[in-house]
Coordinates of C-alpha atoms in Angstrom, one line a residue:
Chain A
M1 CA 23.9 -20.3 -1.3
A2 CA 20.3 -19.8 -2.5
S3 CA 20.0 -16.4 -4.2
V4 CA 17.5 -14.4 -6.1
V5 CA 18.2 -12.3 -9.2
L6 CA 17.3 -8.7 -8.9
S7 CA 17.2 -5.9 -11.5
E8 CA 19.5 -2.9 -11.1
A9 CA 16.7 -0.5 -10.2
E10 CA 15.5 -2.9 -7.4
K11 CA 19.0 -3.1 -6.0
V12 CA 19.3 0.7 -6.0
Y13 CA 16.0 1.0 -4.3
I14 CA 17.1 -1.4 -1.5
V15 CA 20.5 0.3 -1.0
H16 CA 19.0 3.8 -0.8
G17 CA 16.4 2.6 1.6
I18 CA 19.0 1.2 4.0
Q19 CA 20.9 4.5 3.9
E20 CA 17.7 6.0 5.5
D21 CA 17.2 3.1 8.0
L22 CA 14.0 1.9 6.3
R23 CA 14.2 -1.6 4.8
V24 CA 11.8 -2.9 2.3
D25 CA 9.6 -4.6 5.0
G26 CA 9.7 -1.5 7.3
R27 CA 12.4 -2.8 9.7
G28 CA 15.3 -0.8 10.9
C29 CA 18.9 -1.9 10.3
E30 CA 19.2 -3.7 13.6
D31 CA 15.7 -5.4 13.7
Y32 CA 15.2 -9.1 13.4
R33 CA 12.3 -10.7 11.7
C34 CA 9.9 -12.6 14.0
I35 CA 11.5 -15.8 15.2
E36 CA 9.6 -18.9 16.2
V37 CA 11.4 -21.6 18.3
E38 CA 10.1 -24.9 19.3
T39 CA 12.0 -27.7 21.0
D40 CA 11.4 -31.4 21.4
V41 CA 9.9 -31.8 17.9
V42 CA 11.6 -35.1 16.9
S43 CA 10.8 -37.9 19.4
N44 CA 13.7 -40.3 18.7
T45 CA 16.5 -37.8 19.4
S46 CA 18.0 -36.8 22.7
G47 CA 17.2 -33.2 21.9
S48 CA 15.8 -31.3 19.0
A49 CA 14.7 -27.8 18.0
R50 CA 13.0 -26.1 15.1
V51 CA 13.6 -22.4 14.3
K52 CA 11.6 -20.3 11.8
L53 CA 13.1 -17.0 11.0
G54 CA 10.9 -15.4 8.3
H55 CA 11.1 -17.8 5.4
T56 CA 14.2 -19.6 6.8
D57 CA 13.3 -23.0 8.4
I58 CA 15.9 -25.0 10.3
L59 CA 15.5 -28.3 12.2
V60 CA 18.3 -29.6 14.5
G61 CA 18.4 -33.0 16.2
V62 CA 21.0 -34.0 18.8
K63 CA 21.7 -37.7 19.5
A64 CA 23.9 -38.8 22.4
E65 CA 25.8 -42.0 21.7
M66 CA 28.5 -43.8 23.6
G67 CA 31.9 -43.6 22.1
T68 CA 35.7 -43.6 22.8
P69 CA 37.3 -40.2 23.7
K70 CA 39.7 -38.7 21.2
L71 CA 43.4 -39.4 21.8
E72 CA 44.3 -35.7 22.4
N73 CA 41.5 -35.2 24.9
P74 CA 41.1 -38.5 26.9
N75 CA 39.0 -36.9 29.6
E76 CA 36.4 -35.2 27.4
G77 CA 33.5 -36.1 25.2
Y78 CA 33.0 -34.3 21.9
L79 CA 30.5 -33.0 19.4
E80 CA 30.1 -34.0 15.8
F81 CA 28.3 -31.7 13.4
F82 CA 26.5 -32.7 10.2
V83 CA 24.5 -30.4 7.9
D84 CA 22.1 -31.5 5.3
C85 CA 20.9 -28.9 2.8
S86 CA 17.6 -30.4 1.8
A87 CA 16.4 -30.1 -1.8
N88 CA 13.1 -28.8 -0.4
A89 CA 14.8 -25.5 0.4
T90 CA 15.8 -24.6 -3.2
P91 CA 16.3 -26.6 -6.4
E92 CA 20.0 -25.6 -6.3
F93 CA 20.5 -28.0 -3.5
E94 CA 19.5 -31.0 -5.5
G95 CA 22.0 -33.9 -5.6
R96 CA 25.4 -32.5 -4.6
G97 CA 24.5 -28.9 -5.1
G98 CA 24.2 -28.2 -1.4
E99 CA 27.5 -29.7 -0.4
E100 CA 29.6 -26.6 -0.6
L101 CA 27.2 -24.7 1.7
A102 CA 27.0 -27.6 4.0
T103 CA 30.8 -27.9 4.4
E104 CA 31.0 -24.1 5.1
I105 CA 28.4 -24.3 7.8
V106 CA 29.9 -27.4 9.4
N107 CA 33.4 -25.8 9.5
T108 CA 31.9 -22.6 11.1
L109 CA 30.2 -24.7 13.7
Y110 CA 33.3 -26.7 14.5
R111 CA 35.3 -23.5 14.9
I112 CA 32.8 -22.0 17.3
F113 CA 32.5 -25.1 19.4
S114 CA 36.2 -25.8 19.4
N115 CA 36.5 -23.2 22.2
E116 CA 36.7 -25.1 25.5
S117 CA 34.4 -22.7 27.4
T118 CA 31.5 -23.2 25.0
I119 CA 30.3 -26.6 26.3
D120 CA 31.5 -28.4 29.3
V121 CA 32.9 -31.4 27.5
K122 CA 34.4 -32.8 30.7
S123 CA 31.0 -33.6 32.0
L124 CA 30.5 -35.8 28.9
C125 CA 33.3 -38.2 30.0
I126 CA 32.2 -41.5 31.6
N127 CA 35.5 -43.4 31.8
P128 CA 38.7 -41.5 31.0
R129 CA 40.3 -43.0 27.8
E130 CA 37.5 -45.6 27.4
H131 CA 34.0 -44.2 27.3
C132 CA 32.5 -40.9 26.7
W133 CA 29.4 -39.3 25.3
V134 CA 29.5 -38.2 21.7
L135 CA 26.8 -35.7 20.7
Y136 CA 25.9 -35.9 17.1
V137 CA 24.3 -32.7 16.1
D138 CA 22.4 -32.9 12.8
V139 CA 21.2 -29.7 11.1
L140 CA 18.6 -29.9 8.4
L141 CA 17.9 -26.9 6.1
L142 CA 14.2 -27.0 5.3
E143 CA 13.8 -23.6 3.7
C144 CA 16.2 -20.9 2.7
G145 CA 15.0 -17.3 3.3
G146 CA 18.2 -15.5 4.0
N147 CA 20.3 -15.3 7.2
L148 CA 21.0 -19.0 7.5
F149 CA 23.9 -18.9 10.0
D150 CA 21.9 -17.0 12.6
A151 CA 19.0 -19.3 12.5
I152 CA 21.2 -22.4 12.6
S153 CA 23.1 -21.1 15.7
I154 CA 19.8 -20.4 17.5
A155 CA 18.5 -23.8 16.6
V156 CA 21.7 -25.5 17.8
K157 CA 21.6 -23.7 21.1
A158 CA 17.9 -24.5 21.6
A159 CA 18.5 -28.2 20.7
L160 CA 21.5 -28.5 23.1
F161 CA 19.4 -26.8 25.8
N162 CA 16.7 -29.5 25.2
T163 CA 19.1 -32.4 25.1
R164 CA 18.7 -35.0 27.8
I165 CA 21.6 -37.4 28.3
P166 CA 20.8 -40.5 30.3
K167 CA 22.6 -40.9 33.6
V168 CA 25.0 -43.8 33.7
R169 CA 26.9 -45.4 36.5
V170 CA 30.2 -47.3 36.1
L171 CA 30.4 -50.5 38.1
E172 CA 33.7 -52.2 38.7
D173 CA 34.0 -55.9 38.9
E174 CA 36.5 -57.8 41.0
E175 CA 38.6 -58.6 37.9
G176 CA 38.7 -54.9 37.1
S177 CA 36.3 -55.0 34.0
K178 CA 34.0 -52.1 34.0
E179 CA 30.3 -52.3 33.3
I180 CA 28.1 -49.4 32.4
E181 CA 24.7 -49.4 34.0
L182 CA 21.9 -47.2 32.7
S183 CA 19.5 -45.8 35.2
D184 CA 16.0 -47.4 35.3
D185 CA 14.1 -44.1 35.4
P186 CA 13.8 -42.8 31.8
F187 CA 13.6 -39.2 33.2
D188 CA 16.8 -39.4 35.1
C189 CA 19.2 -37.5 32.9
I190 CA 21.8 -34.8 32.8
R191 CA 21.2 -31.5 31.0
L192 CA 23.9 -29.4 29.3
N193 CA 24.7 -25.9 30.4
V194 CA 24.3 -23.8 27.3
D195 CA 24.9 -20.4 29.0
N196 CA 28.2 -20.0 27.1
V197 CA 27.1 -21.3 23.8
P198 CA 27.4 -18.4 21.4
C199 CA 25.0 -17.3 18.7
I200 CA 26.1 -16.2 15.2
I201 CA 25.2 -12.7 14.1
T202 CA 25.6 -12.0 10.4
L203 CA 26.1 -8.4 9.5
S204 CA 25.7 -7.6 5.8
K205 CA 27.3 -4.5 4.4
I206 CA 24.9 -2.8 2.0
G207 CA 26.0 0.6 0.7
C208 CA 27.6 2.5 3.6
R209 CA 25.6 0.8 6.3
H210 CA 25.3 -2.7 7.7
V211 CA 22.1 -4.6 8.4
V212 CA 21.3 -7.5 10.7
D213 CA 19.1 -10.4 9.5
A214 CA 19.3 -9.8 5.7
T215 CA 16.6 -11.3 3.5
L216 CA 17.5 -13.0 0.3
Q217 CA 17.0 -9.8 -1.7
E218 CA 19.2 -7.8 0.7
E219 CA 21.9 -10.5 0.5
A220 CA 21.9 -10.1 -3.3
C221 CA 22.7 -6.4 -2.8
S222 CA 25.5 -6.9 -0.2
L223 CA 29.0 -7.4 -1.4
A224 CA 30.5 -8.4 1.9
S225 CA 29.2 -9.7 5.2
L226 CA 30.8 -10.3 8.6
L227 CA 29.9 -13.4 10.6
L228 CA 30.3 -12.9 14.3
S229 CA 29.9 -15.4 17.1
V230 CA 28.8 -13.6 20.3
T231 CA 28.2 -15.1 23.7
S232 CA 25.4 -14.0 26.1
R233 CA 27.9 -11.8 27.9
G234 CA 28.7 -9.9 24.7
T235 CA 32.1 -11.5 24.1
L236 CA 33.2 -12.1 20.6
T237 CA 34.6 -15.6 20.1
C238 CA 34.9 -16.0 16.4
M239 CA 34.8 -13.8 13.3
K240 CA 34.6 -14.6 9.6
K241 CA 34.2 -12.6 6.5
L242 CA 32.0 -13.7 3.7
G243 CA 31.5 -12.4 0.2
N244 CA 33.7 -11.0 -2.6
G245 CA 33.7 -7.3 -1.6
S246 CA 36.2 -5.6 0.7
L247 CA 35.6 -4.1 4.1
D248 CA 37.1 -1.0 5.6
P249 CA 38.8 -1.7 9.0
E250 CA 36.7 1.2 10.5
S251 CA 33.5 -0.4 9.4
I252 CA 34.6 -3.7 10.8
F253 CA 34.9 -2.1 14.2
E254 CA 31.4 -0.6 13.9
M255 CA 30.0 -3.9 12.8
M256 CA 31.6 -5.6 15.7
E257 CA 30.1 -3.2 18.2
T258 CA 26.6 -3.6 16.6
G259 CA 27.1 -7.4 16.6
K260 CA 27.9 -7.4 20.3
R261 CA 24.9 -5.3 21.1
V262 CA 22.5 -7.3 19.0
G263 CA 24.0 -10.6 20.3
K264 CA 23.3 -9.7 23.9
T265 CA 19.7 -8.9 23.1
L266 CA 19.3 -12.1 21.1
H267 CA 20.6 -14.2 23.9
T268 CA 18.3 -12.7 26.6
S269 CA 15.2 -13.2 24.3
L270 CA 16.2 -16.7 23.5
Q271 CA 16.9 -17.7 27.1
K272 CA 13.6 -16.2 28.1
I273 CA 11.6 -18.2 25.6
L274 CA 13.5 -21.4 26.3
D275 CA 12.8 -21.0 30.0
K276 CA 9.2 -20.2 29.3
E277 CA 8.8 -23.3 27.1
E278 CA 10.4 -25.4 29.8
S279 CA 8.1 -24.1 32.5
L280 CA 5.0 -24.9 30.4
G281 CA 6.1 -28.6 30.6
T282 CA 3.5 -31.0 29.5
T283 CA 0.7 -28.4 29.2
R284 CA 2.4 -27.0 26.2
Q285 CA 0.5 -27.7 23.0
K286 CA 2.9 -29.2 20.6
V287 CA 2.6 -27.7 17.1
G288 CA 5.3 -29.6 15.2
F289 CA 5.0 -29.7 11.4
L290 CA 1.3 -29.9 10.8
G291 CA 0.2 -27.0 12.9
Chain B
M1 CA 17.4 -0.6 20.5
A2 CA 14.4 -2.7 19.8
A3 CA 14.1 -6.0 21.6
I4 CA 14.4 -9.1 19.4
E5 CA 11.1 -10.9 19.6
I6 CA 11.2 -14.7 19.8
R7 CA 8.0 -16.6 20.3
L8 CA 6.6 -20.1 20.5
P9 CA 4.7 -21.3 17.5
V10 CA 0.9 -21.3 17.7
A11 CA -1.3 -23.8 15.9
R12 CA -3.2 -22.2 13.0
K13 CA -6.9 -21.7 13.7
P14 CA -9.4 -22.1 10.8
V15 CA -10.9 -18.9 9.5
V16 CA -14.1 -18.0 11.4
Q17 CA -16.9 -19.5 9.2
S18 CA -19.4 -16.7 10.0
L19 CA -17.4 -14.2 8.2
A20 CA -17.1 -16.2 5.0
Q21 CA -19.3 -14.4 2.6
G22 CA -22.2 -15.8 0.6
S23 CA -22.7 -19.4 -0.5
D24 CA -20.9 -22.4 0.9
K25 CA -18.2 -23.4 -1.5
H26 CA -17.8 -27.0 -2.2
L27 CA -14.1 -27.6 -1.5
V28 CA -12.4 -30.7 -2.7
A29 CA -9.0 -32.3 -2.4
P30 CA -7.4 -34.4 -5.2
G31 CA -9.2 -37.8 -5.3
D32 CA -12.5 -36.5 -3.9
T33 CA -15.6 -37.5 -5.7
I34 CA -17.5 -34.4 -7.0
T35 CA -20.6 -36.2 -8.3
T36 CA -21.7 -39.6 -9.4
D37 CA -24.2 -38.1 -11.9
T38 CA -22.9 -38.9 -15.4
G39 CA -24.8 -36.1 -17.1
Y40 CA -22.1 -33.5 -16.6
M41 CA -19.3 -32.5 -18.9
R42 CA -15.9 -32.5 -17.2
G43 CA -13.8 -29.3 -17.2
H44 CA -10.4 -28.4 -15.9
G45 CA -9.2 -30.0 -12.7
T46 CA -11.4 -33.1 -13.0
Y47 CA -11.2 -36.6 -14.5
M48 CA -13.5 -39.5 -15.0
G49 CA -12.8 -42.5 -12.8
D50 CA -15.1 -45.5 -12.1
E51 CA -18.3 -43.9 -13.3
K52 CA -17.9 -40.9 -11.2
L53 CA -16.3 -37.4 -11.6
V54 CA -13.2 -37.1 -9.5
A55 CA -11.2 -33.9 -8.7
S56 CA -7.5 -33.8 -9.6
V57 CA -6.6 -30.6 -7.9
A58 CA -7.4 -29.0 -4.5
G59 CA -9.9 -26.2 -4.8
A60 CA -13.4 -25.0 -5.2
V61 CA -16.0 -26.7 -7.5
E62 CA -17.5 -24.4 -10.1
R63 CA -20.5 -25.4 -12.0
V64 CA -21.8 -23.6 -15.1
N65 CA -25.0 -25.3 -16.4
K66 CA -23.6 -28.8 -17.4
L67 CA -19.9 -28.0 -17.1
I68 CA -18.1 -28.9 -13.9
C69 CA -14.6 -27.7 -13.2
V70 CA -12.4 -27.3 -10.2
K71 CA -10.6 -24.0 -9.7
A72 CA -7.4 -24.7 -7.8
L73 CA -6.5 -22.5 -4.8
K74 CA -2.7 -22.6 -5.3
T75 CA -1.5 -23.1 -8.8
R76 CA 1.0 -22.0 -11.4
Y77 CA -0.1 -19.2 -13.6
N78 CA -2.1 -20.3 -16.6
G79 CA -1.9 -17.6 -19.3
E80 CA -4.9 -16.2 -21.1
V81 CA -4.9 -13.7 -23.9
G82 CA -5.2 -10.1 -22.6
D83 CA -3.8 -10.7 -19.1
I84 CA -1.4 -8.2 -17.7
V85 CA 1.7 -9.9 -16.3
V86 CA 4.8 -8.7 -14.5
G87 CA 7.8 -10.9 -15.3
R88 CA 11.6 -11.2 -14.8
V89 CA 13.9 -11.7 -17.8
T90 CA 15.8 -15.0 -17.4
E91 CA 17.5 -15.4 -20.8
V92 CA 18.4 -13.4 -23.8
Q93 CA 18.1 -15.6 -26.9
Q94 CA 18.4 -14.9 -30.7
K95 CA 15.3 -12.9 -31.5
R96 CA 13.5 -13.1 -28.2
W97 CA 13.7 -12.9 -24.4
K98 CA 12.6 -15.7 -22.0
V99 CA 10.6 -14.2 -19.2
E100 CA 9.8 -15.9 -15.9
T101 CA 6.2 -15.4 -15.0
N102 CA 5.5 -18.1 -12.4
A103 CA 4.0 -20.4 -15.1
R104 CA 4.9 -24.0 -15.9
L105 CA 7.0 -22.8 -18.9
D106 CA 9.0 -19.6 -19.3
S107 CA 7.1 -17.0 -21.2
V108 CA 8.4 -15.6 -24.5
L109 CA 8.8 -12.0 -25.4
L110 CA 9.7 -11.7 -29.1
L111 CA 11.8 -8.9 -30.3
S112 CA 9.1 -7.9 -32.8
S113 CA 6.6 -7.6 -29.9
M114 CA 8.8 -5.1 -28.0
N115 CA 8.5 -1.3 -28.3
L116 CA 11.6 0.4 -29.6
P117 CA 12.6 3.5 -27.6
G118 CA 11.0 6.6 -29.0
G119 CA 8.0 4.6 -30.1
E120 CA 9.3 4.0 -33.6
L121 CA 7.6 1.6 -35.9
R122 CA 10.0 -0.2 -38.2
R123 CA 11.2 -3.7 -39.2
R124 CA 13.6 -5.1 -36.7
S125 CA 17.1 -5.4 -38.3
A126 CA 20.2 -7.3 -37.5
E127 CA 21.5 -4.4 -35.4
D128 CA 18.4 -4.5 -33.3
E129 CA 19.1 -8.2 -32.6
L130 CA 22.7 -7.5 -31.5
A131 CA 21.5 -4.6 -29.3
M132 CA 18.9 -6.7 -27.5
R133 CA 20.9 -6.9 -24.4
D134 CA 20.9 -3.1 -24.2
Y135 CA 17.2 -3.0 -23.9
L136 CA 16.6 -5.9 -21.5
H137 CA 19.2 -8.1 -19.8
E138 CA 18.9 -10.9 -17.3
G139 CA 17.2 -9.9 -14.1
D140 CA 15.2 -7.0 -15.5
L141 CA 11.5 -6.7 -14.6
I142 CA 9.0 -5.9 -17.2
S143 CA 5.2 -5.4 -17.4
A144 CA 3.6 -6.9 -20.5
E145 CA 0.4 -8.2 -21.9
V146 CA -0.3 -11.7 -23.1
Q147 CA -0.5 -11.8 -26.8
A148 CA -1.0 -15.5 -27.5
V149 CA -0.8 -18.9 -25.8
F150 CA 1.1 -21.6 -27.5
S151 CA -0.2 -25.2 -27.7
D152 CA 2.1 -26.4 -25.0
G153 CA 0.8 -23.7 -22.6
A154 CA 3.7 -21.3 -23.0
V155 CA 2.7 -17.7 -23.1
S156 CA 3.8 -15.1 -25.7
L157 CA 4.0 -11.6 -24.4
H158 CA 4.0 -8.1 -26.0
T159 CA 4.9 -4.7 -24.7
R160 CA 3.3 -2.8 -27.6
S161 CA 2.0 0.1 -25.6
L162 CA 3.7 2.9 -23.7
K163 CA 2.3 1.8 -20.4
Y164 CA 4.2 -1.5 -20.6
G165 CA 7.9 -2.0 -20.6
K166 CA 10.9 -2.1 -18.2
L167 CA 10.1 -1.4 -14.6
G168 CA 12.1 1.0 -12.5
Q169 CA 12.5 1.3 -8.7
G170 CA 10.0 -0.5 -6.5
V171 CA 9.2 -3.6 -4.7
L172 CA 8.0 -7.0 -6.1
V173 CA 5.7 -9.2 -4.1
Q174 CA 5.1 -12.7 -5.2
V175 CA 1.7 -14.3 -4.4
S176 CA -0.4 -17.1 -5.8
P177 CA -2.1 -16.2 -9.1
S178 CA -5.5 -17.4 -7.8
L179 CA -5.6 -14.5 -5.3
V180 CA -5.4 -11.7 -7.9
K181 CA -8.9 -10.7 -8.9
R182 CA -9.6 -10.2 -12.5
Q183 CA -10.5 -6.5 -13.2
K184 CA -10.8 -4.0 -16.0
T185 CA -7.5 -2.4 -15.2
H186 CA -4.6 -3.7 -13.3
F187 CA -2.6 -0.5 -13.1
H188 CA -3.7 1.4 -10.1
D189 CA -2.6 4.8 -8.7
L190 CA -3.6 4.4 -5.1
P191 CA -4.7 7.4 -3.0
C192 CA -2.2 6.7 -0.3
G193 CA 0.6 7.9 -2.6
A194 CA 2.0 4.9 -4.4
S195 CA 1.1 2.9 -7.6
V196 CA 0.7 -0.7 -7.9
I197 CA 0.5 -3.2 -10.9
L198 CA -1.5 -6.3 -10.0
G199 CA -0.1 -8.9 -12.4
N200 CA -2.5 -11.8 -13.2
N201 CA 0.4 -14.2 -12.7
G202 CA 0.7 -13.3 -9.0
F203 CA 3.6 -10.8 -9.3
I204 CA 2.6 -7.5 -7.8
W205 CA 4.8 -4.5 -8.4
I206 CA 4.6 -1.6 -6.0
Y207 CA 6.4 1.6 -7.1
P208 CA 6.4 5.3 -6.3
T209 CA 3.9 7.3 -8.5
P210 CA 5.8 9.1 -11.2
E211 CA 5.3 12.9 -11.1
Q212 CA 4.7 13.3 -14.8
K213 CA 4.1 10.7 -17.5
D214 CA 7.2 10.5 -19.7
E215 CA 5.6 10.0 -23.1
E216 CA 8.9 9.9 -25.1
A217 CA 10.7 7.4 -22.9
G218 CA 8.4 4.5 -23.6
G219 CA 9.6 2.7 -20.5
F220 CA 13.3 2.3 -21.2
V221 CA 14.9 5.1 -19.2
T222 CA 15.1 3.9 -15.6
N223 CA 15.0 6.6 -13.0
L224 CA 17.7 5.8 -10.4
K225 CA 17.1 9.0 -8.3
P226 CA 16.6 8.2 -4.6
V227 CA 12.9 7.8 -3.6
S228 CA 11.8 10.1 -0.8
L229 CA 11.4 8.6 2.7
H230 CA 7.6 9.3 2.8
D231 CA 7.1 7.3 -0.5
R232 CA 9.2 4.5 0.9
E233 CA 7.1 4.2 4.0
V234 CA 3.9 4.0 1.9
I235 CA 5.5 1.3 -0.3
S236 CA 6.7 -0.7 2.7
R237 CA 3.3 -0.5 4.4
L238 CA 1.5 -1.5 1.2
R239 CA 3.9 -4.5 0.9
N240 CA 3.2 -5.7 4.4
C241 CA -0.6 -5.2 3.9
I242 CA -0.5 -7.3 0.7
L243 CA 1.3 -10.0 2.6
A244 CA -1.2 -9.9 5.4
L245 CA -4.1 -10.2 2.9
V246 CA -2.4 -13.1 1.2
A247 CA -1.7 -14.9 4.6
Q248 CA -5.5 -14.7 5.3
K249 CA -6.4 -15.7 1.7
L250 CA -8.3 -12.6 0.7
M251 CA -8.7 -11.6 -2.9
L252 CA -6.3 -8.8 -4.0
Y253 CA -7.8 -5.9 -5.8
D254 CA -7.5 -2.1 -5.4
T255 CA -10.3 -1.7 -2.9
S256 CA -9.2 -4.5 -0.6
I257 CA -5.6 -3.1 -0.7
V258 CA -6.7 0.4 0.1
Y259 CA -9.0 -0.7 3.0
C260 CA -6.2 -2.8 4.4
Y261 CA -3.8 0.1 4.2
E262 CA -6.2 2.3 6.0
A263 CA -6.7 -0.3 8.7
S264 CA -3.0 -0.6 9.2
L265 CA -2.3 3.1 9.8
P266 CA -2.4 2.9 13.6
H267 CA 0.3 0.3 13.6
Q268 CA 4.0 0.7 13.0
I269 CA 5.2 -0.7 9.6
K270 CA 7.4 -3.4 11.1
D271 CA 4.6 -4.5 13.5
L272 CA 2.6 -5.5 10.5
L273 CA 4.8 -8.5 10.2
K274 CA 3.5 -10.0 13.4
P275 CA 0.7 -12.7 12.9
E276 CA -1.7 -11.2 15.4
V277 CA -1.6 -7.7 13.9
M278 CA -2.0 -9.2 10.4
Q279 CA -5.2 -11.0 11.6
E280 CA -6.5 -7.9 13.2
I281 CA -6.2 -5.6 10.1
V282 CA -7.5 -8.3 7.7
L283 CA -10.5 -8.8 9.9
E284 CA -11.2 -5.1 9.8
T285 CA -10.7 -5.1 6.0
R286 CA -13.1 -8.0 5.6
Q287 CA -15.8 -6.3 7.6
R288 CA -15.5 -3.1 5.6
L289 CA -15.7 -5.1 2.3
L290 CA -18.8 -6.8 3.6
E291 CA -20.4 -3.5 4.4
L292 CA -19.5 -2.2 1.0
E293 CA -21.3 -5.1 -0.7
G294 CA -24.3 -5.5 1.6

């Protein structure tokens, strides 16, 4: 993971500040930095989103392709995740340096989406055992400014919300061979229901308290963090501990409560902005990467 | 419980031209022709191509009599003798420390250029070499002055005064070196209650004003006592003000920082991170600075 080196005195300053609920940039322990979300930035994908959280920049593209369903679940489509840690983010990611982090993120995403209530994968099935939609979700790390997992989960949710899968009809011949017909209208498509897609909230334990949305400097001062995946209703679906330090079971309970609270607020804000962007439609001024 | 703010991105608007002070600057991009007149001497940031003078960096053209040079807007730090820099120790080598100062090469701090605790003046011995790590180890922040510049551009630092040395508790802000204005002194005790070191290399150190000057310590004893909440608020506010000034590309010096601090007082510290609030306070600062000059 990208990290900064800090002197002892700087770390002490940060830790003492958090005890008093005043972080270096003036935020409280449960405040997020300003988040910017834009969808539909990459034109040749089925859905895309770009999220900027402070200095963290994430781009997610979703491509819907036709494939064969997995043997264990013949009536369902599935999602495939791939994460690319670009060397743009930090020189540590050059060559194969970013592979470890990428594998960690991919495994976390698979774990979160393995829950059957997250995405309705049955709607991705076209012909049981023969054809289904496979959603290839590609995550690109453009810049690392702390709190990667949160930003990635917000971007994945926004990209899935933006995904438009073309409507197909299955035609059966007299001989029984099936033909798949694509609708003529390019705007005739199905959308995914992302109401149950969870967001990841990372809580970093610094000193005796925990903070949400840690910057790179704060991550350098924290010994242990808890990664929680929270749905819009406040249900915890997944939990993972990161870091070398140890966590007291009582503080884990406190962190879970904070995570649920913050998660619900994050989901309402995200849904609001996605709906707002949708309602602007073509009048929205696309900013993209050169804005 | 504060609401989490998520917003849609807004395209950046160019800075209002009417507020740009004084003469029009001739801005160039790499490859732009500066002049076809061959009577000029070429300085930094230019090269001769096809009978005309071409810029090699993006910045403003400066002309002194017959010398034309281009001062880049965003560059690595180029060391000059006498500059004050704030740097982070990256390596401890045989008789010197390697210090990162946002330059092309790591700067060098020789053991002989470092103040010994207590201010003693003696020849550095083998024991001193072995005890180097006790003075400064990897990750420590120091303030130093540039003693010399080597032929390859690497900078040699010294901390031969009691005002330089290891830095204690505070906040480091990293900005582009071209935004730090050259002044007589770079150590400022601001009236709002904190002190700031404006390093010429773009590293700005904000720290709580020490109550009394420890003459004997010579910058080695780090005070790890908790800083009061009031001082912390001042430091956080200053940090956000400096970031606002940098975002709007205003030169950083003590007056601009103090004006920006005063303009930011009506807002909450965490609101200063929002782009529209940043624009508002920097606009006010700019107007006050123009009034000061004119």
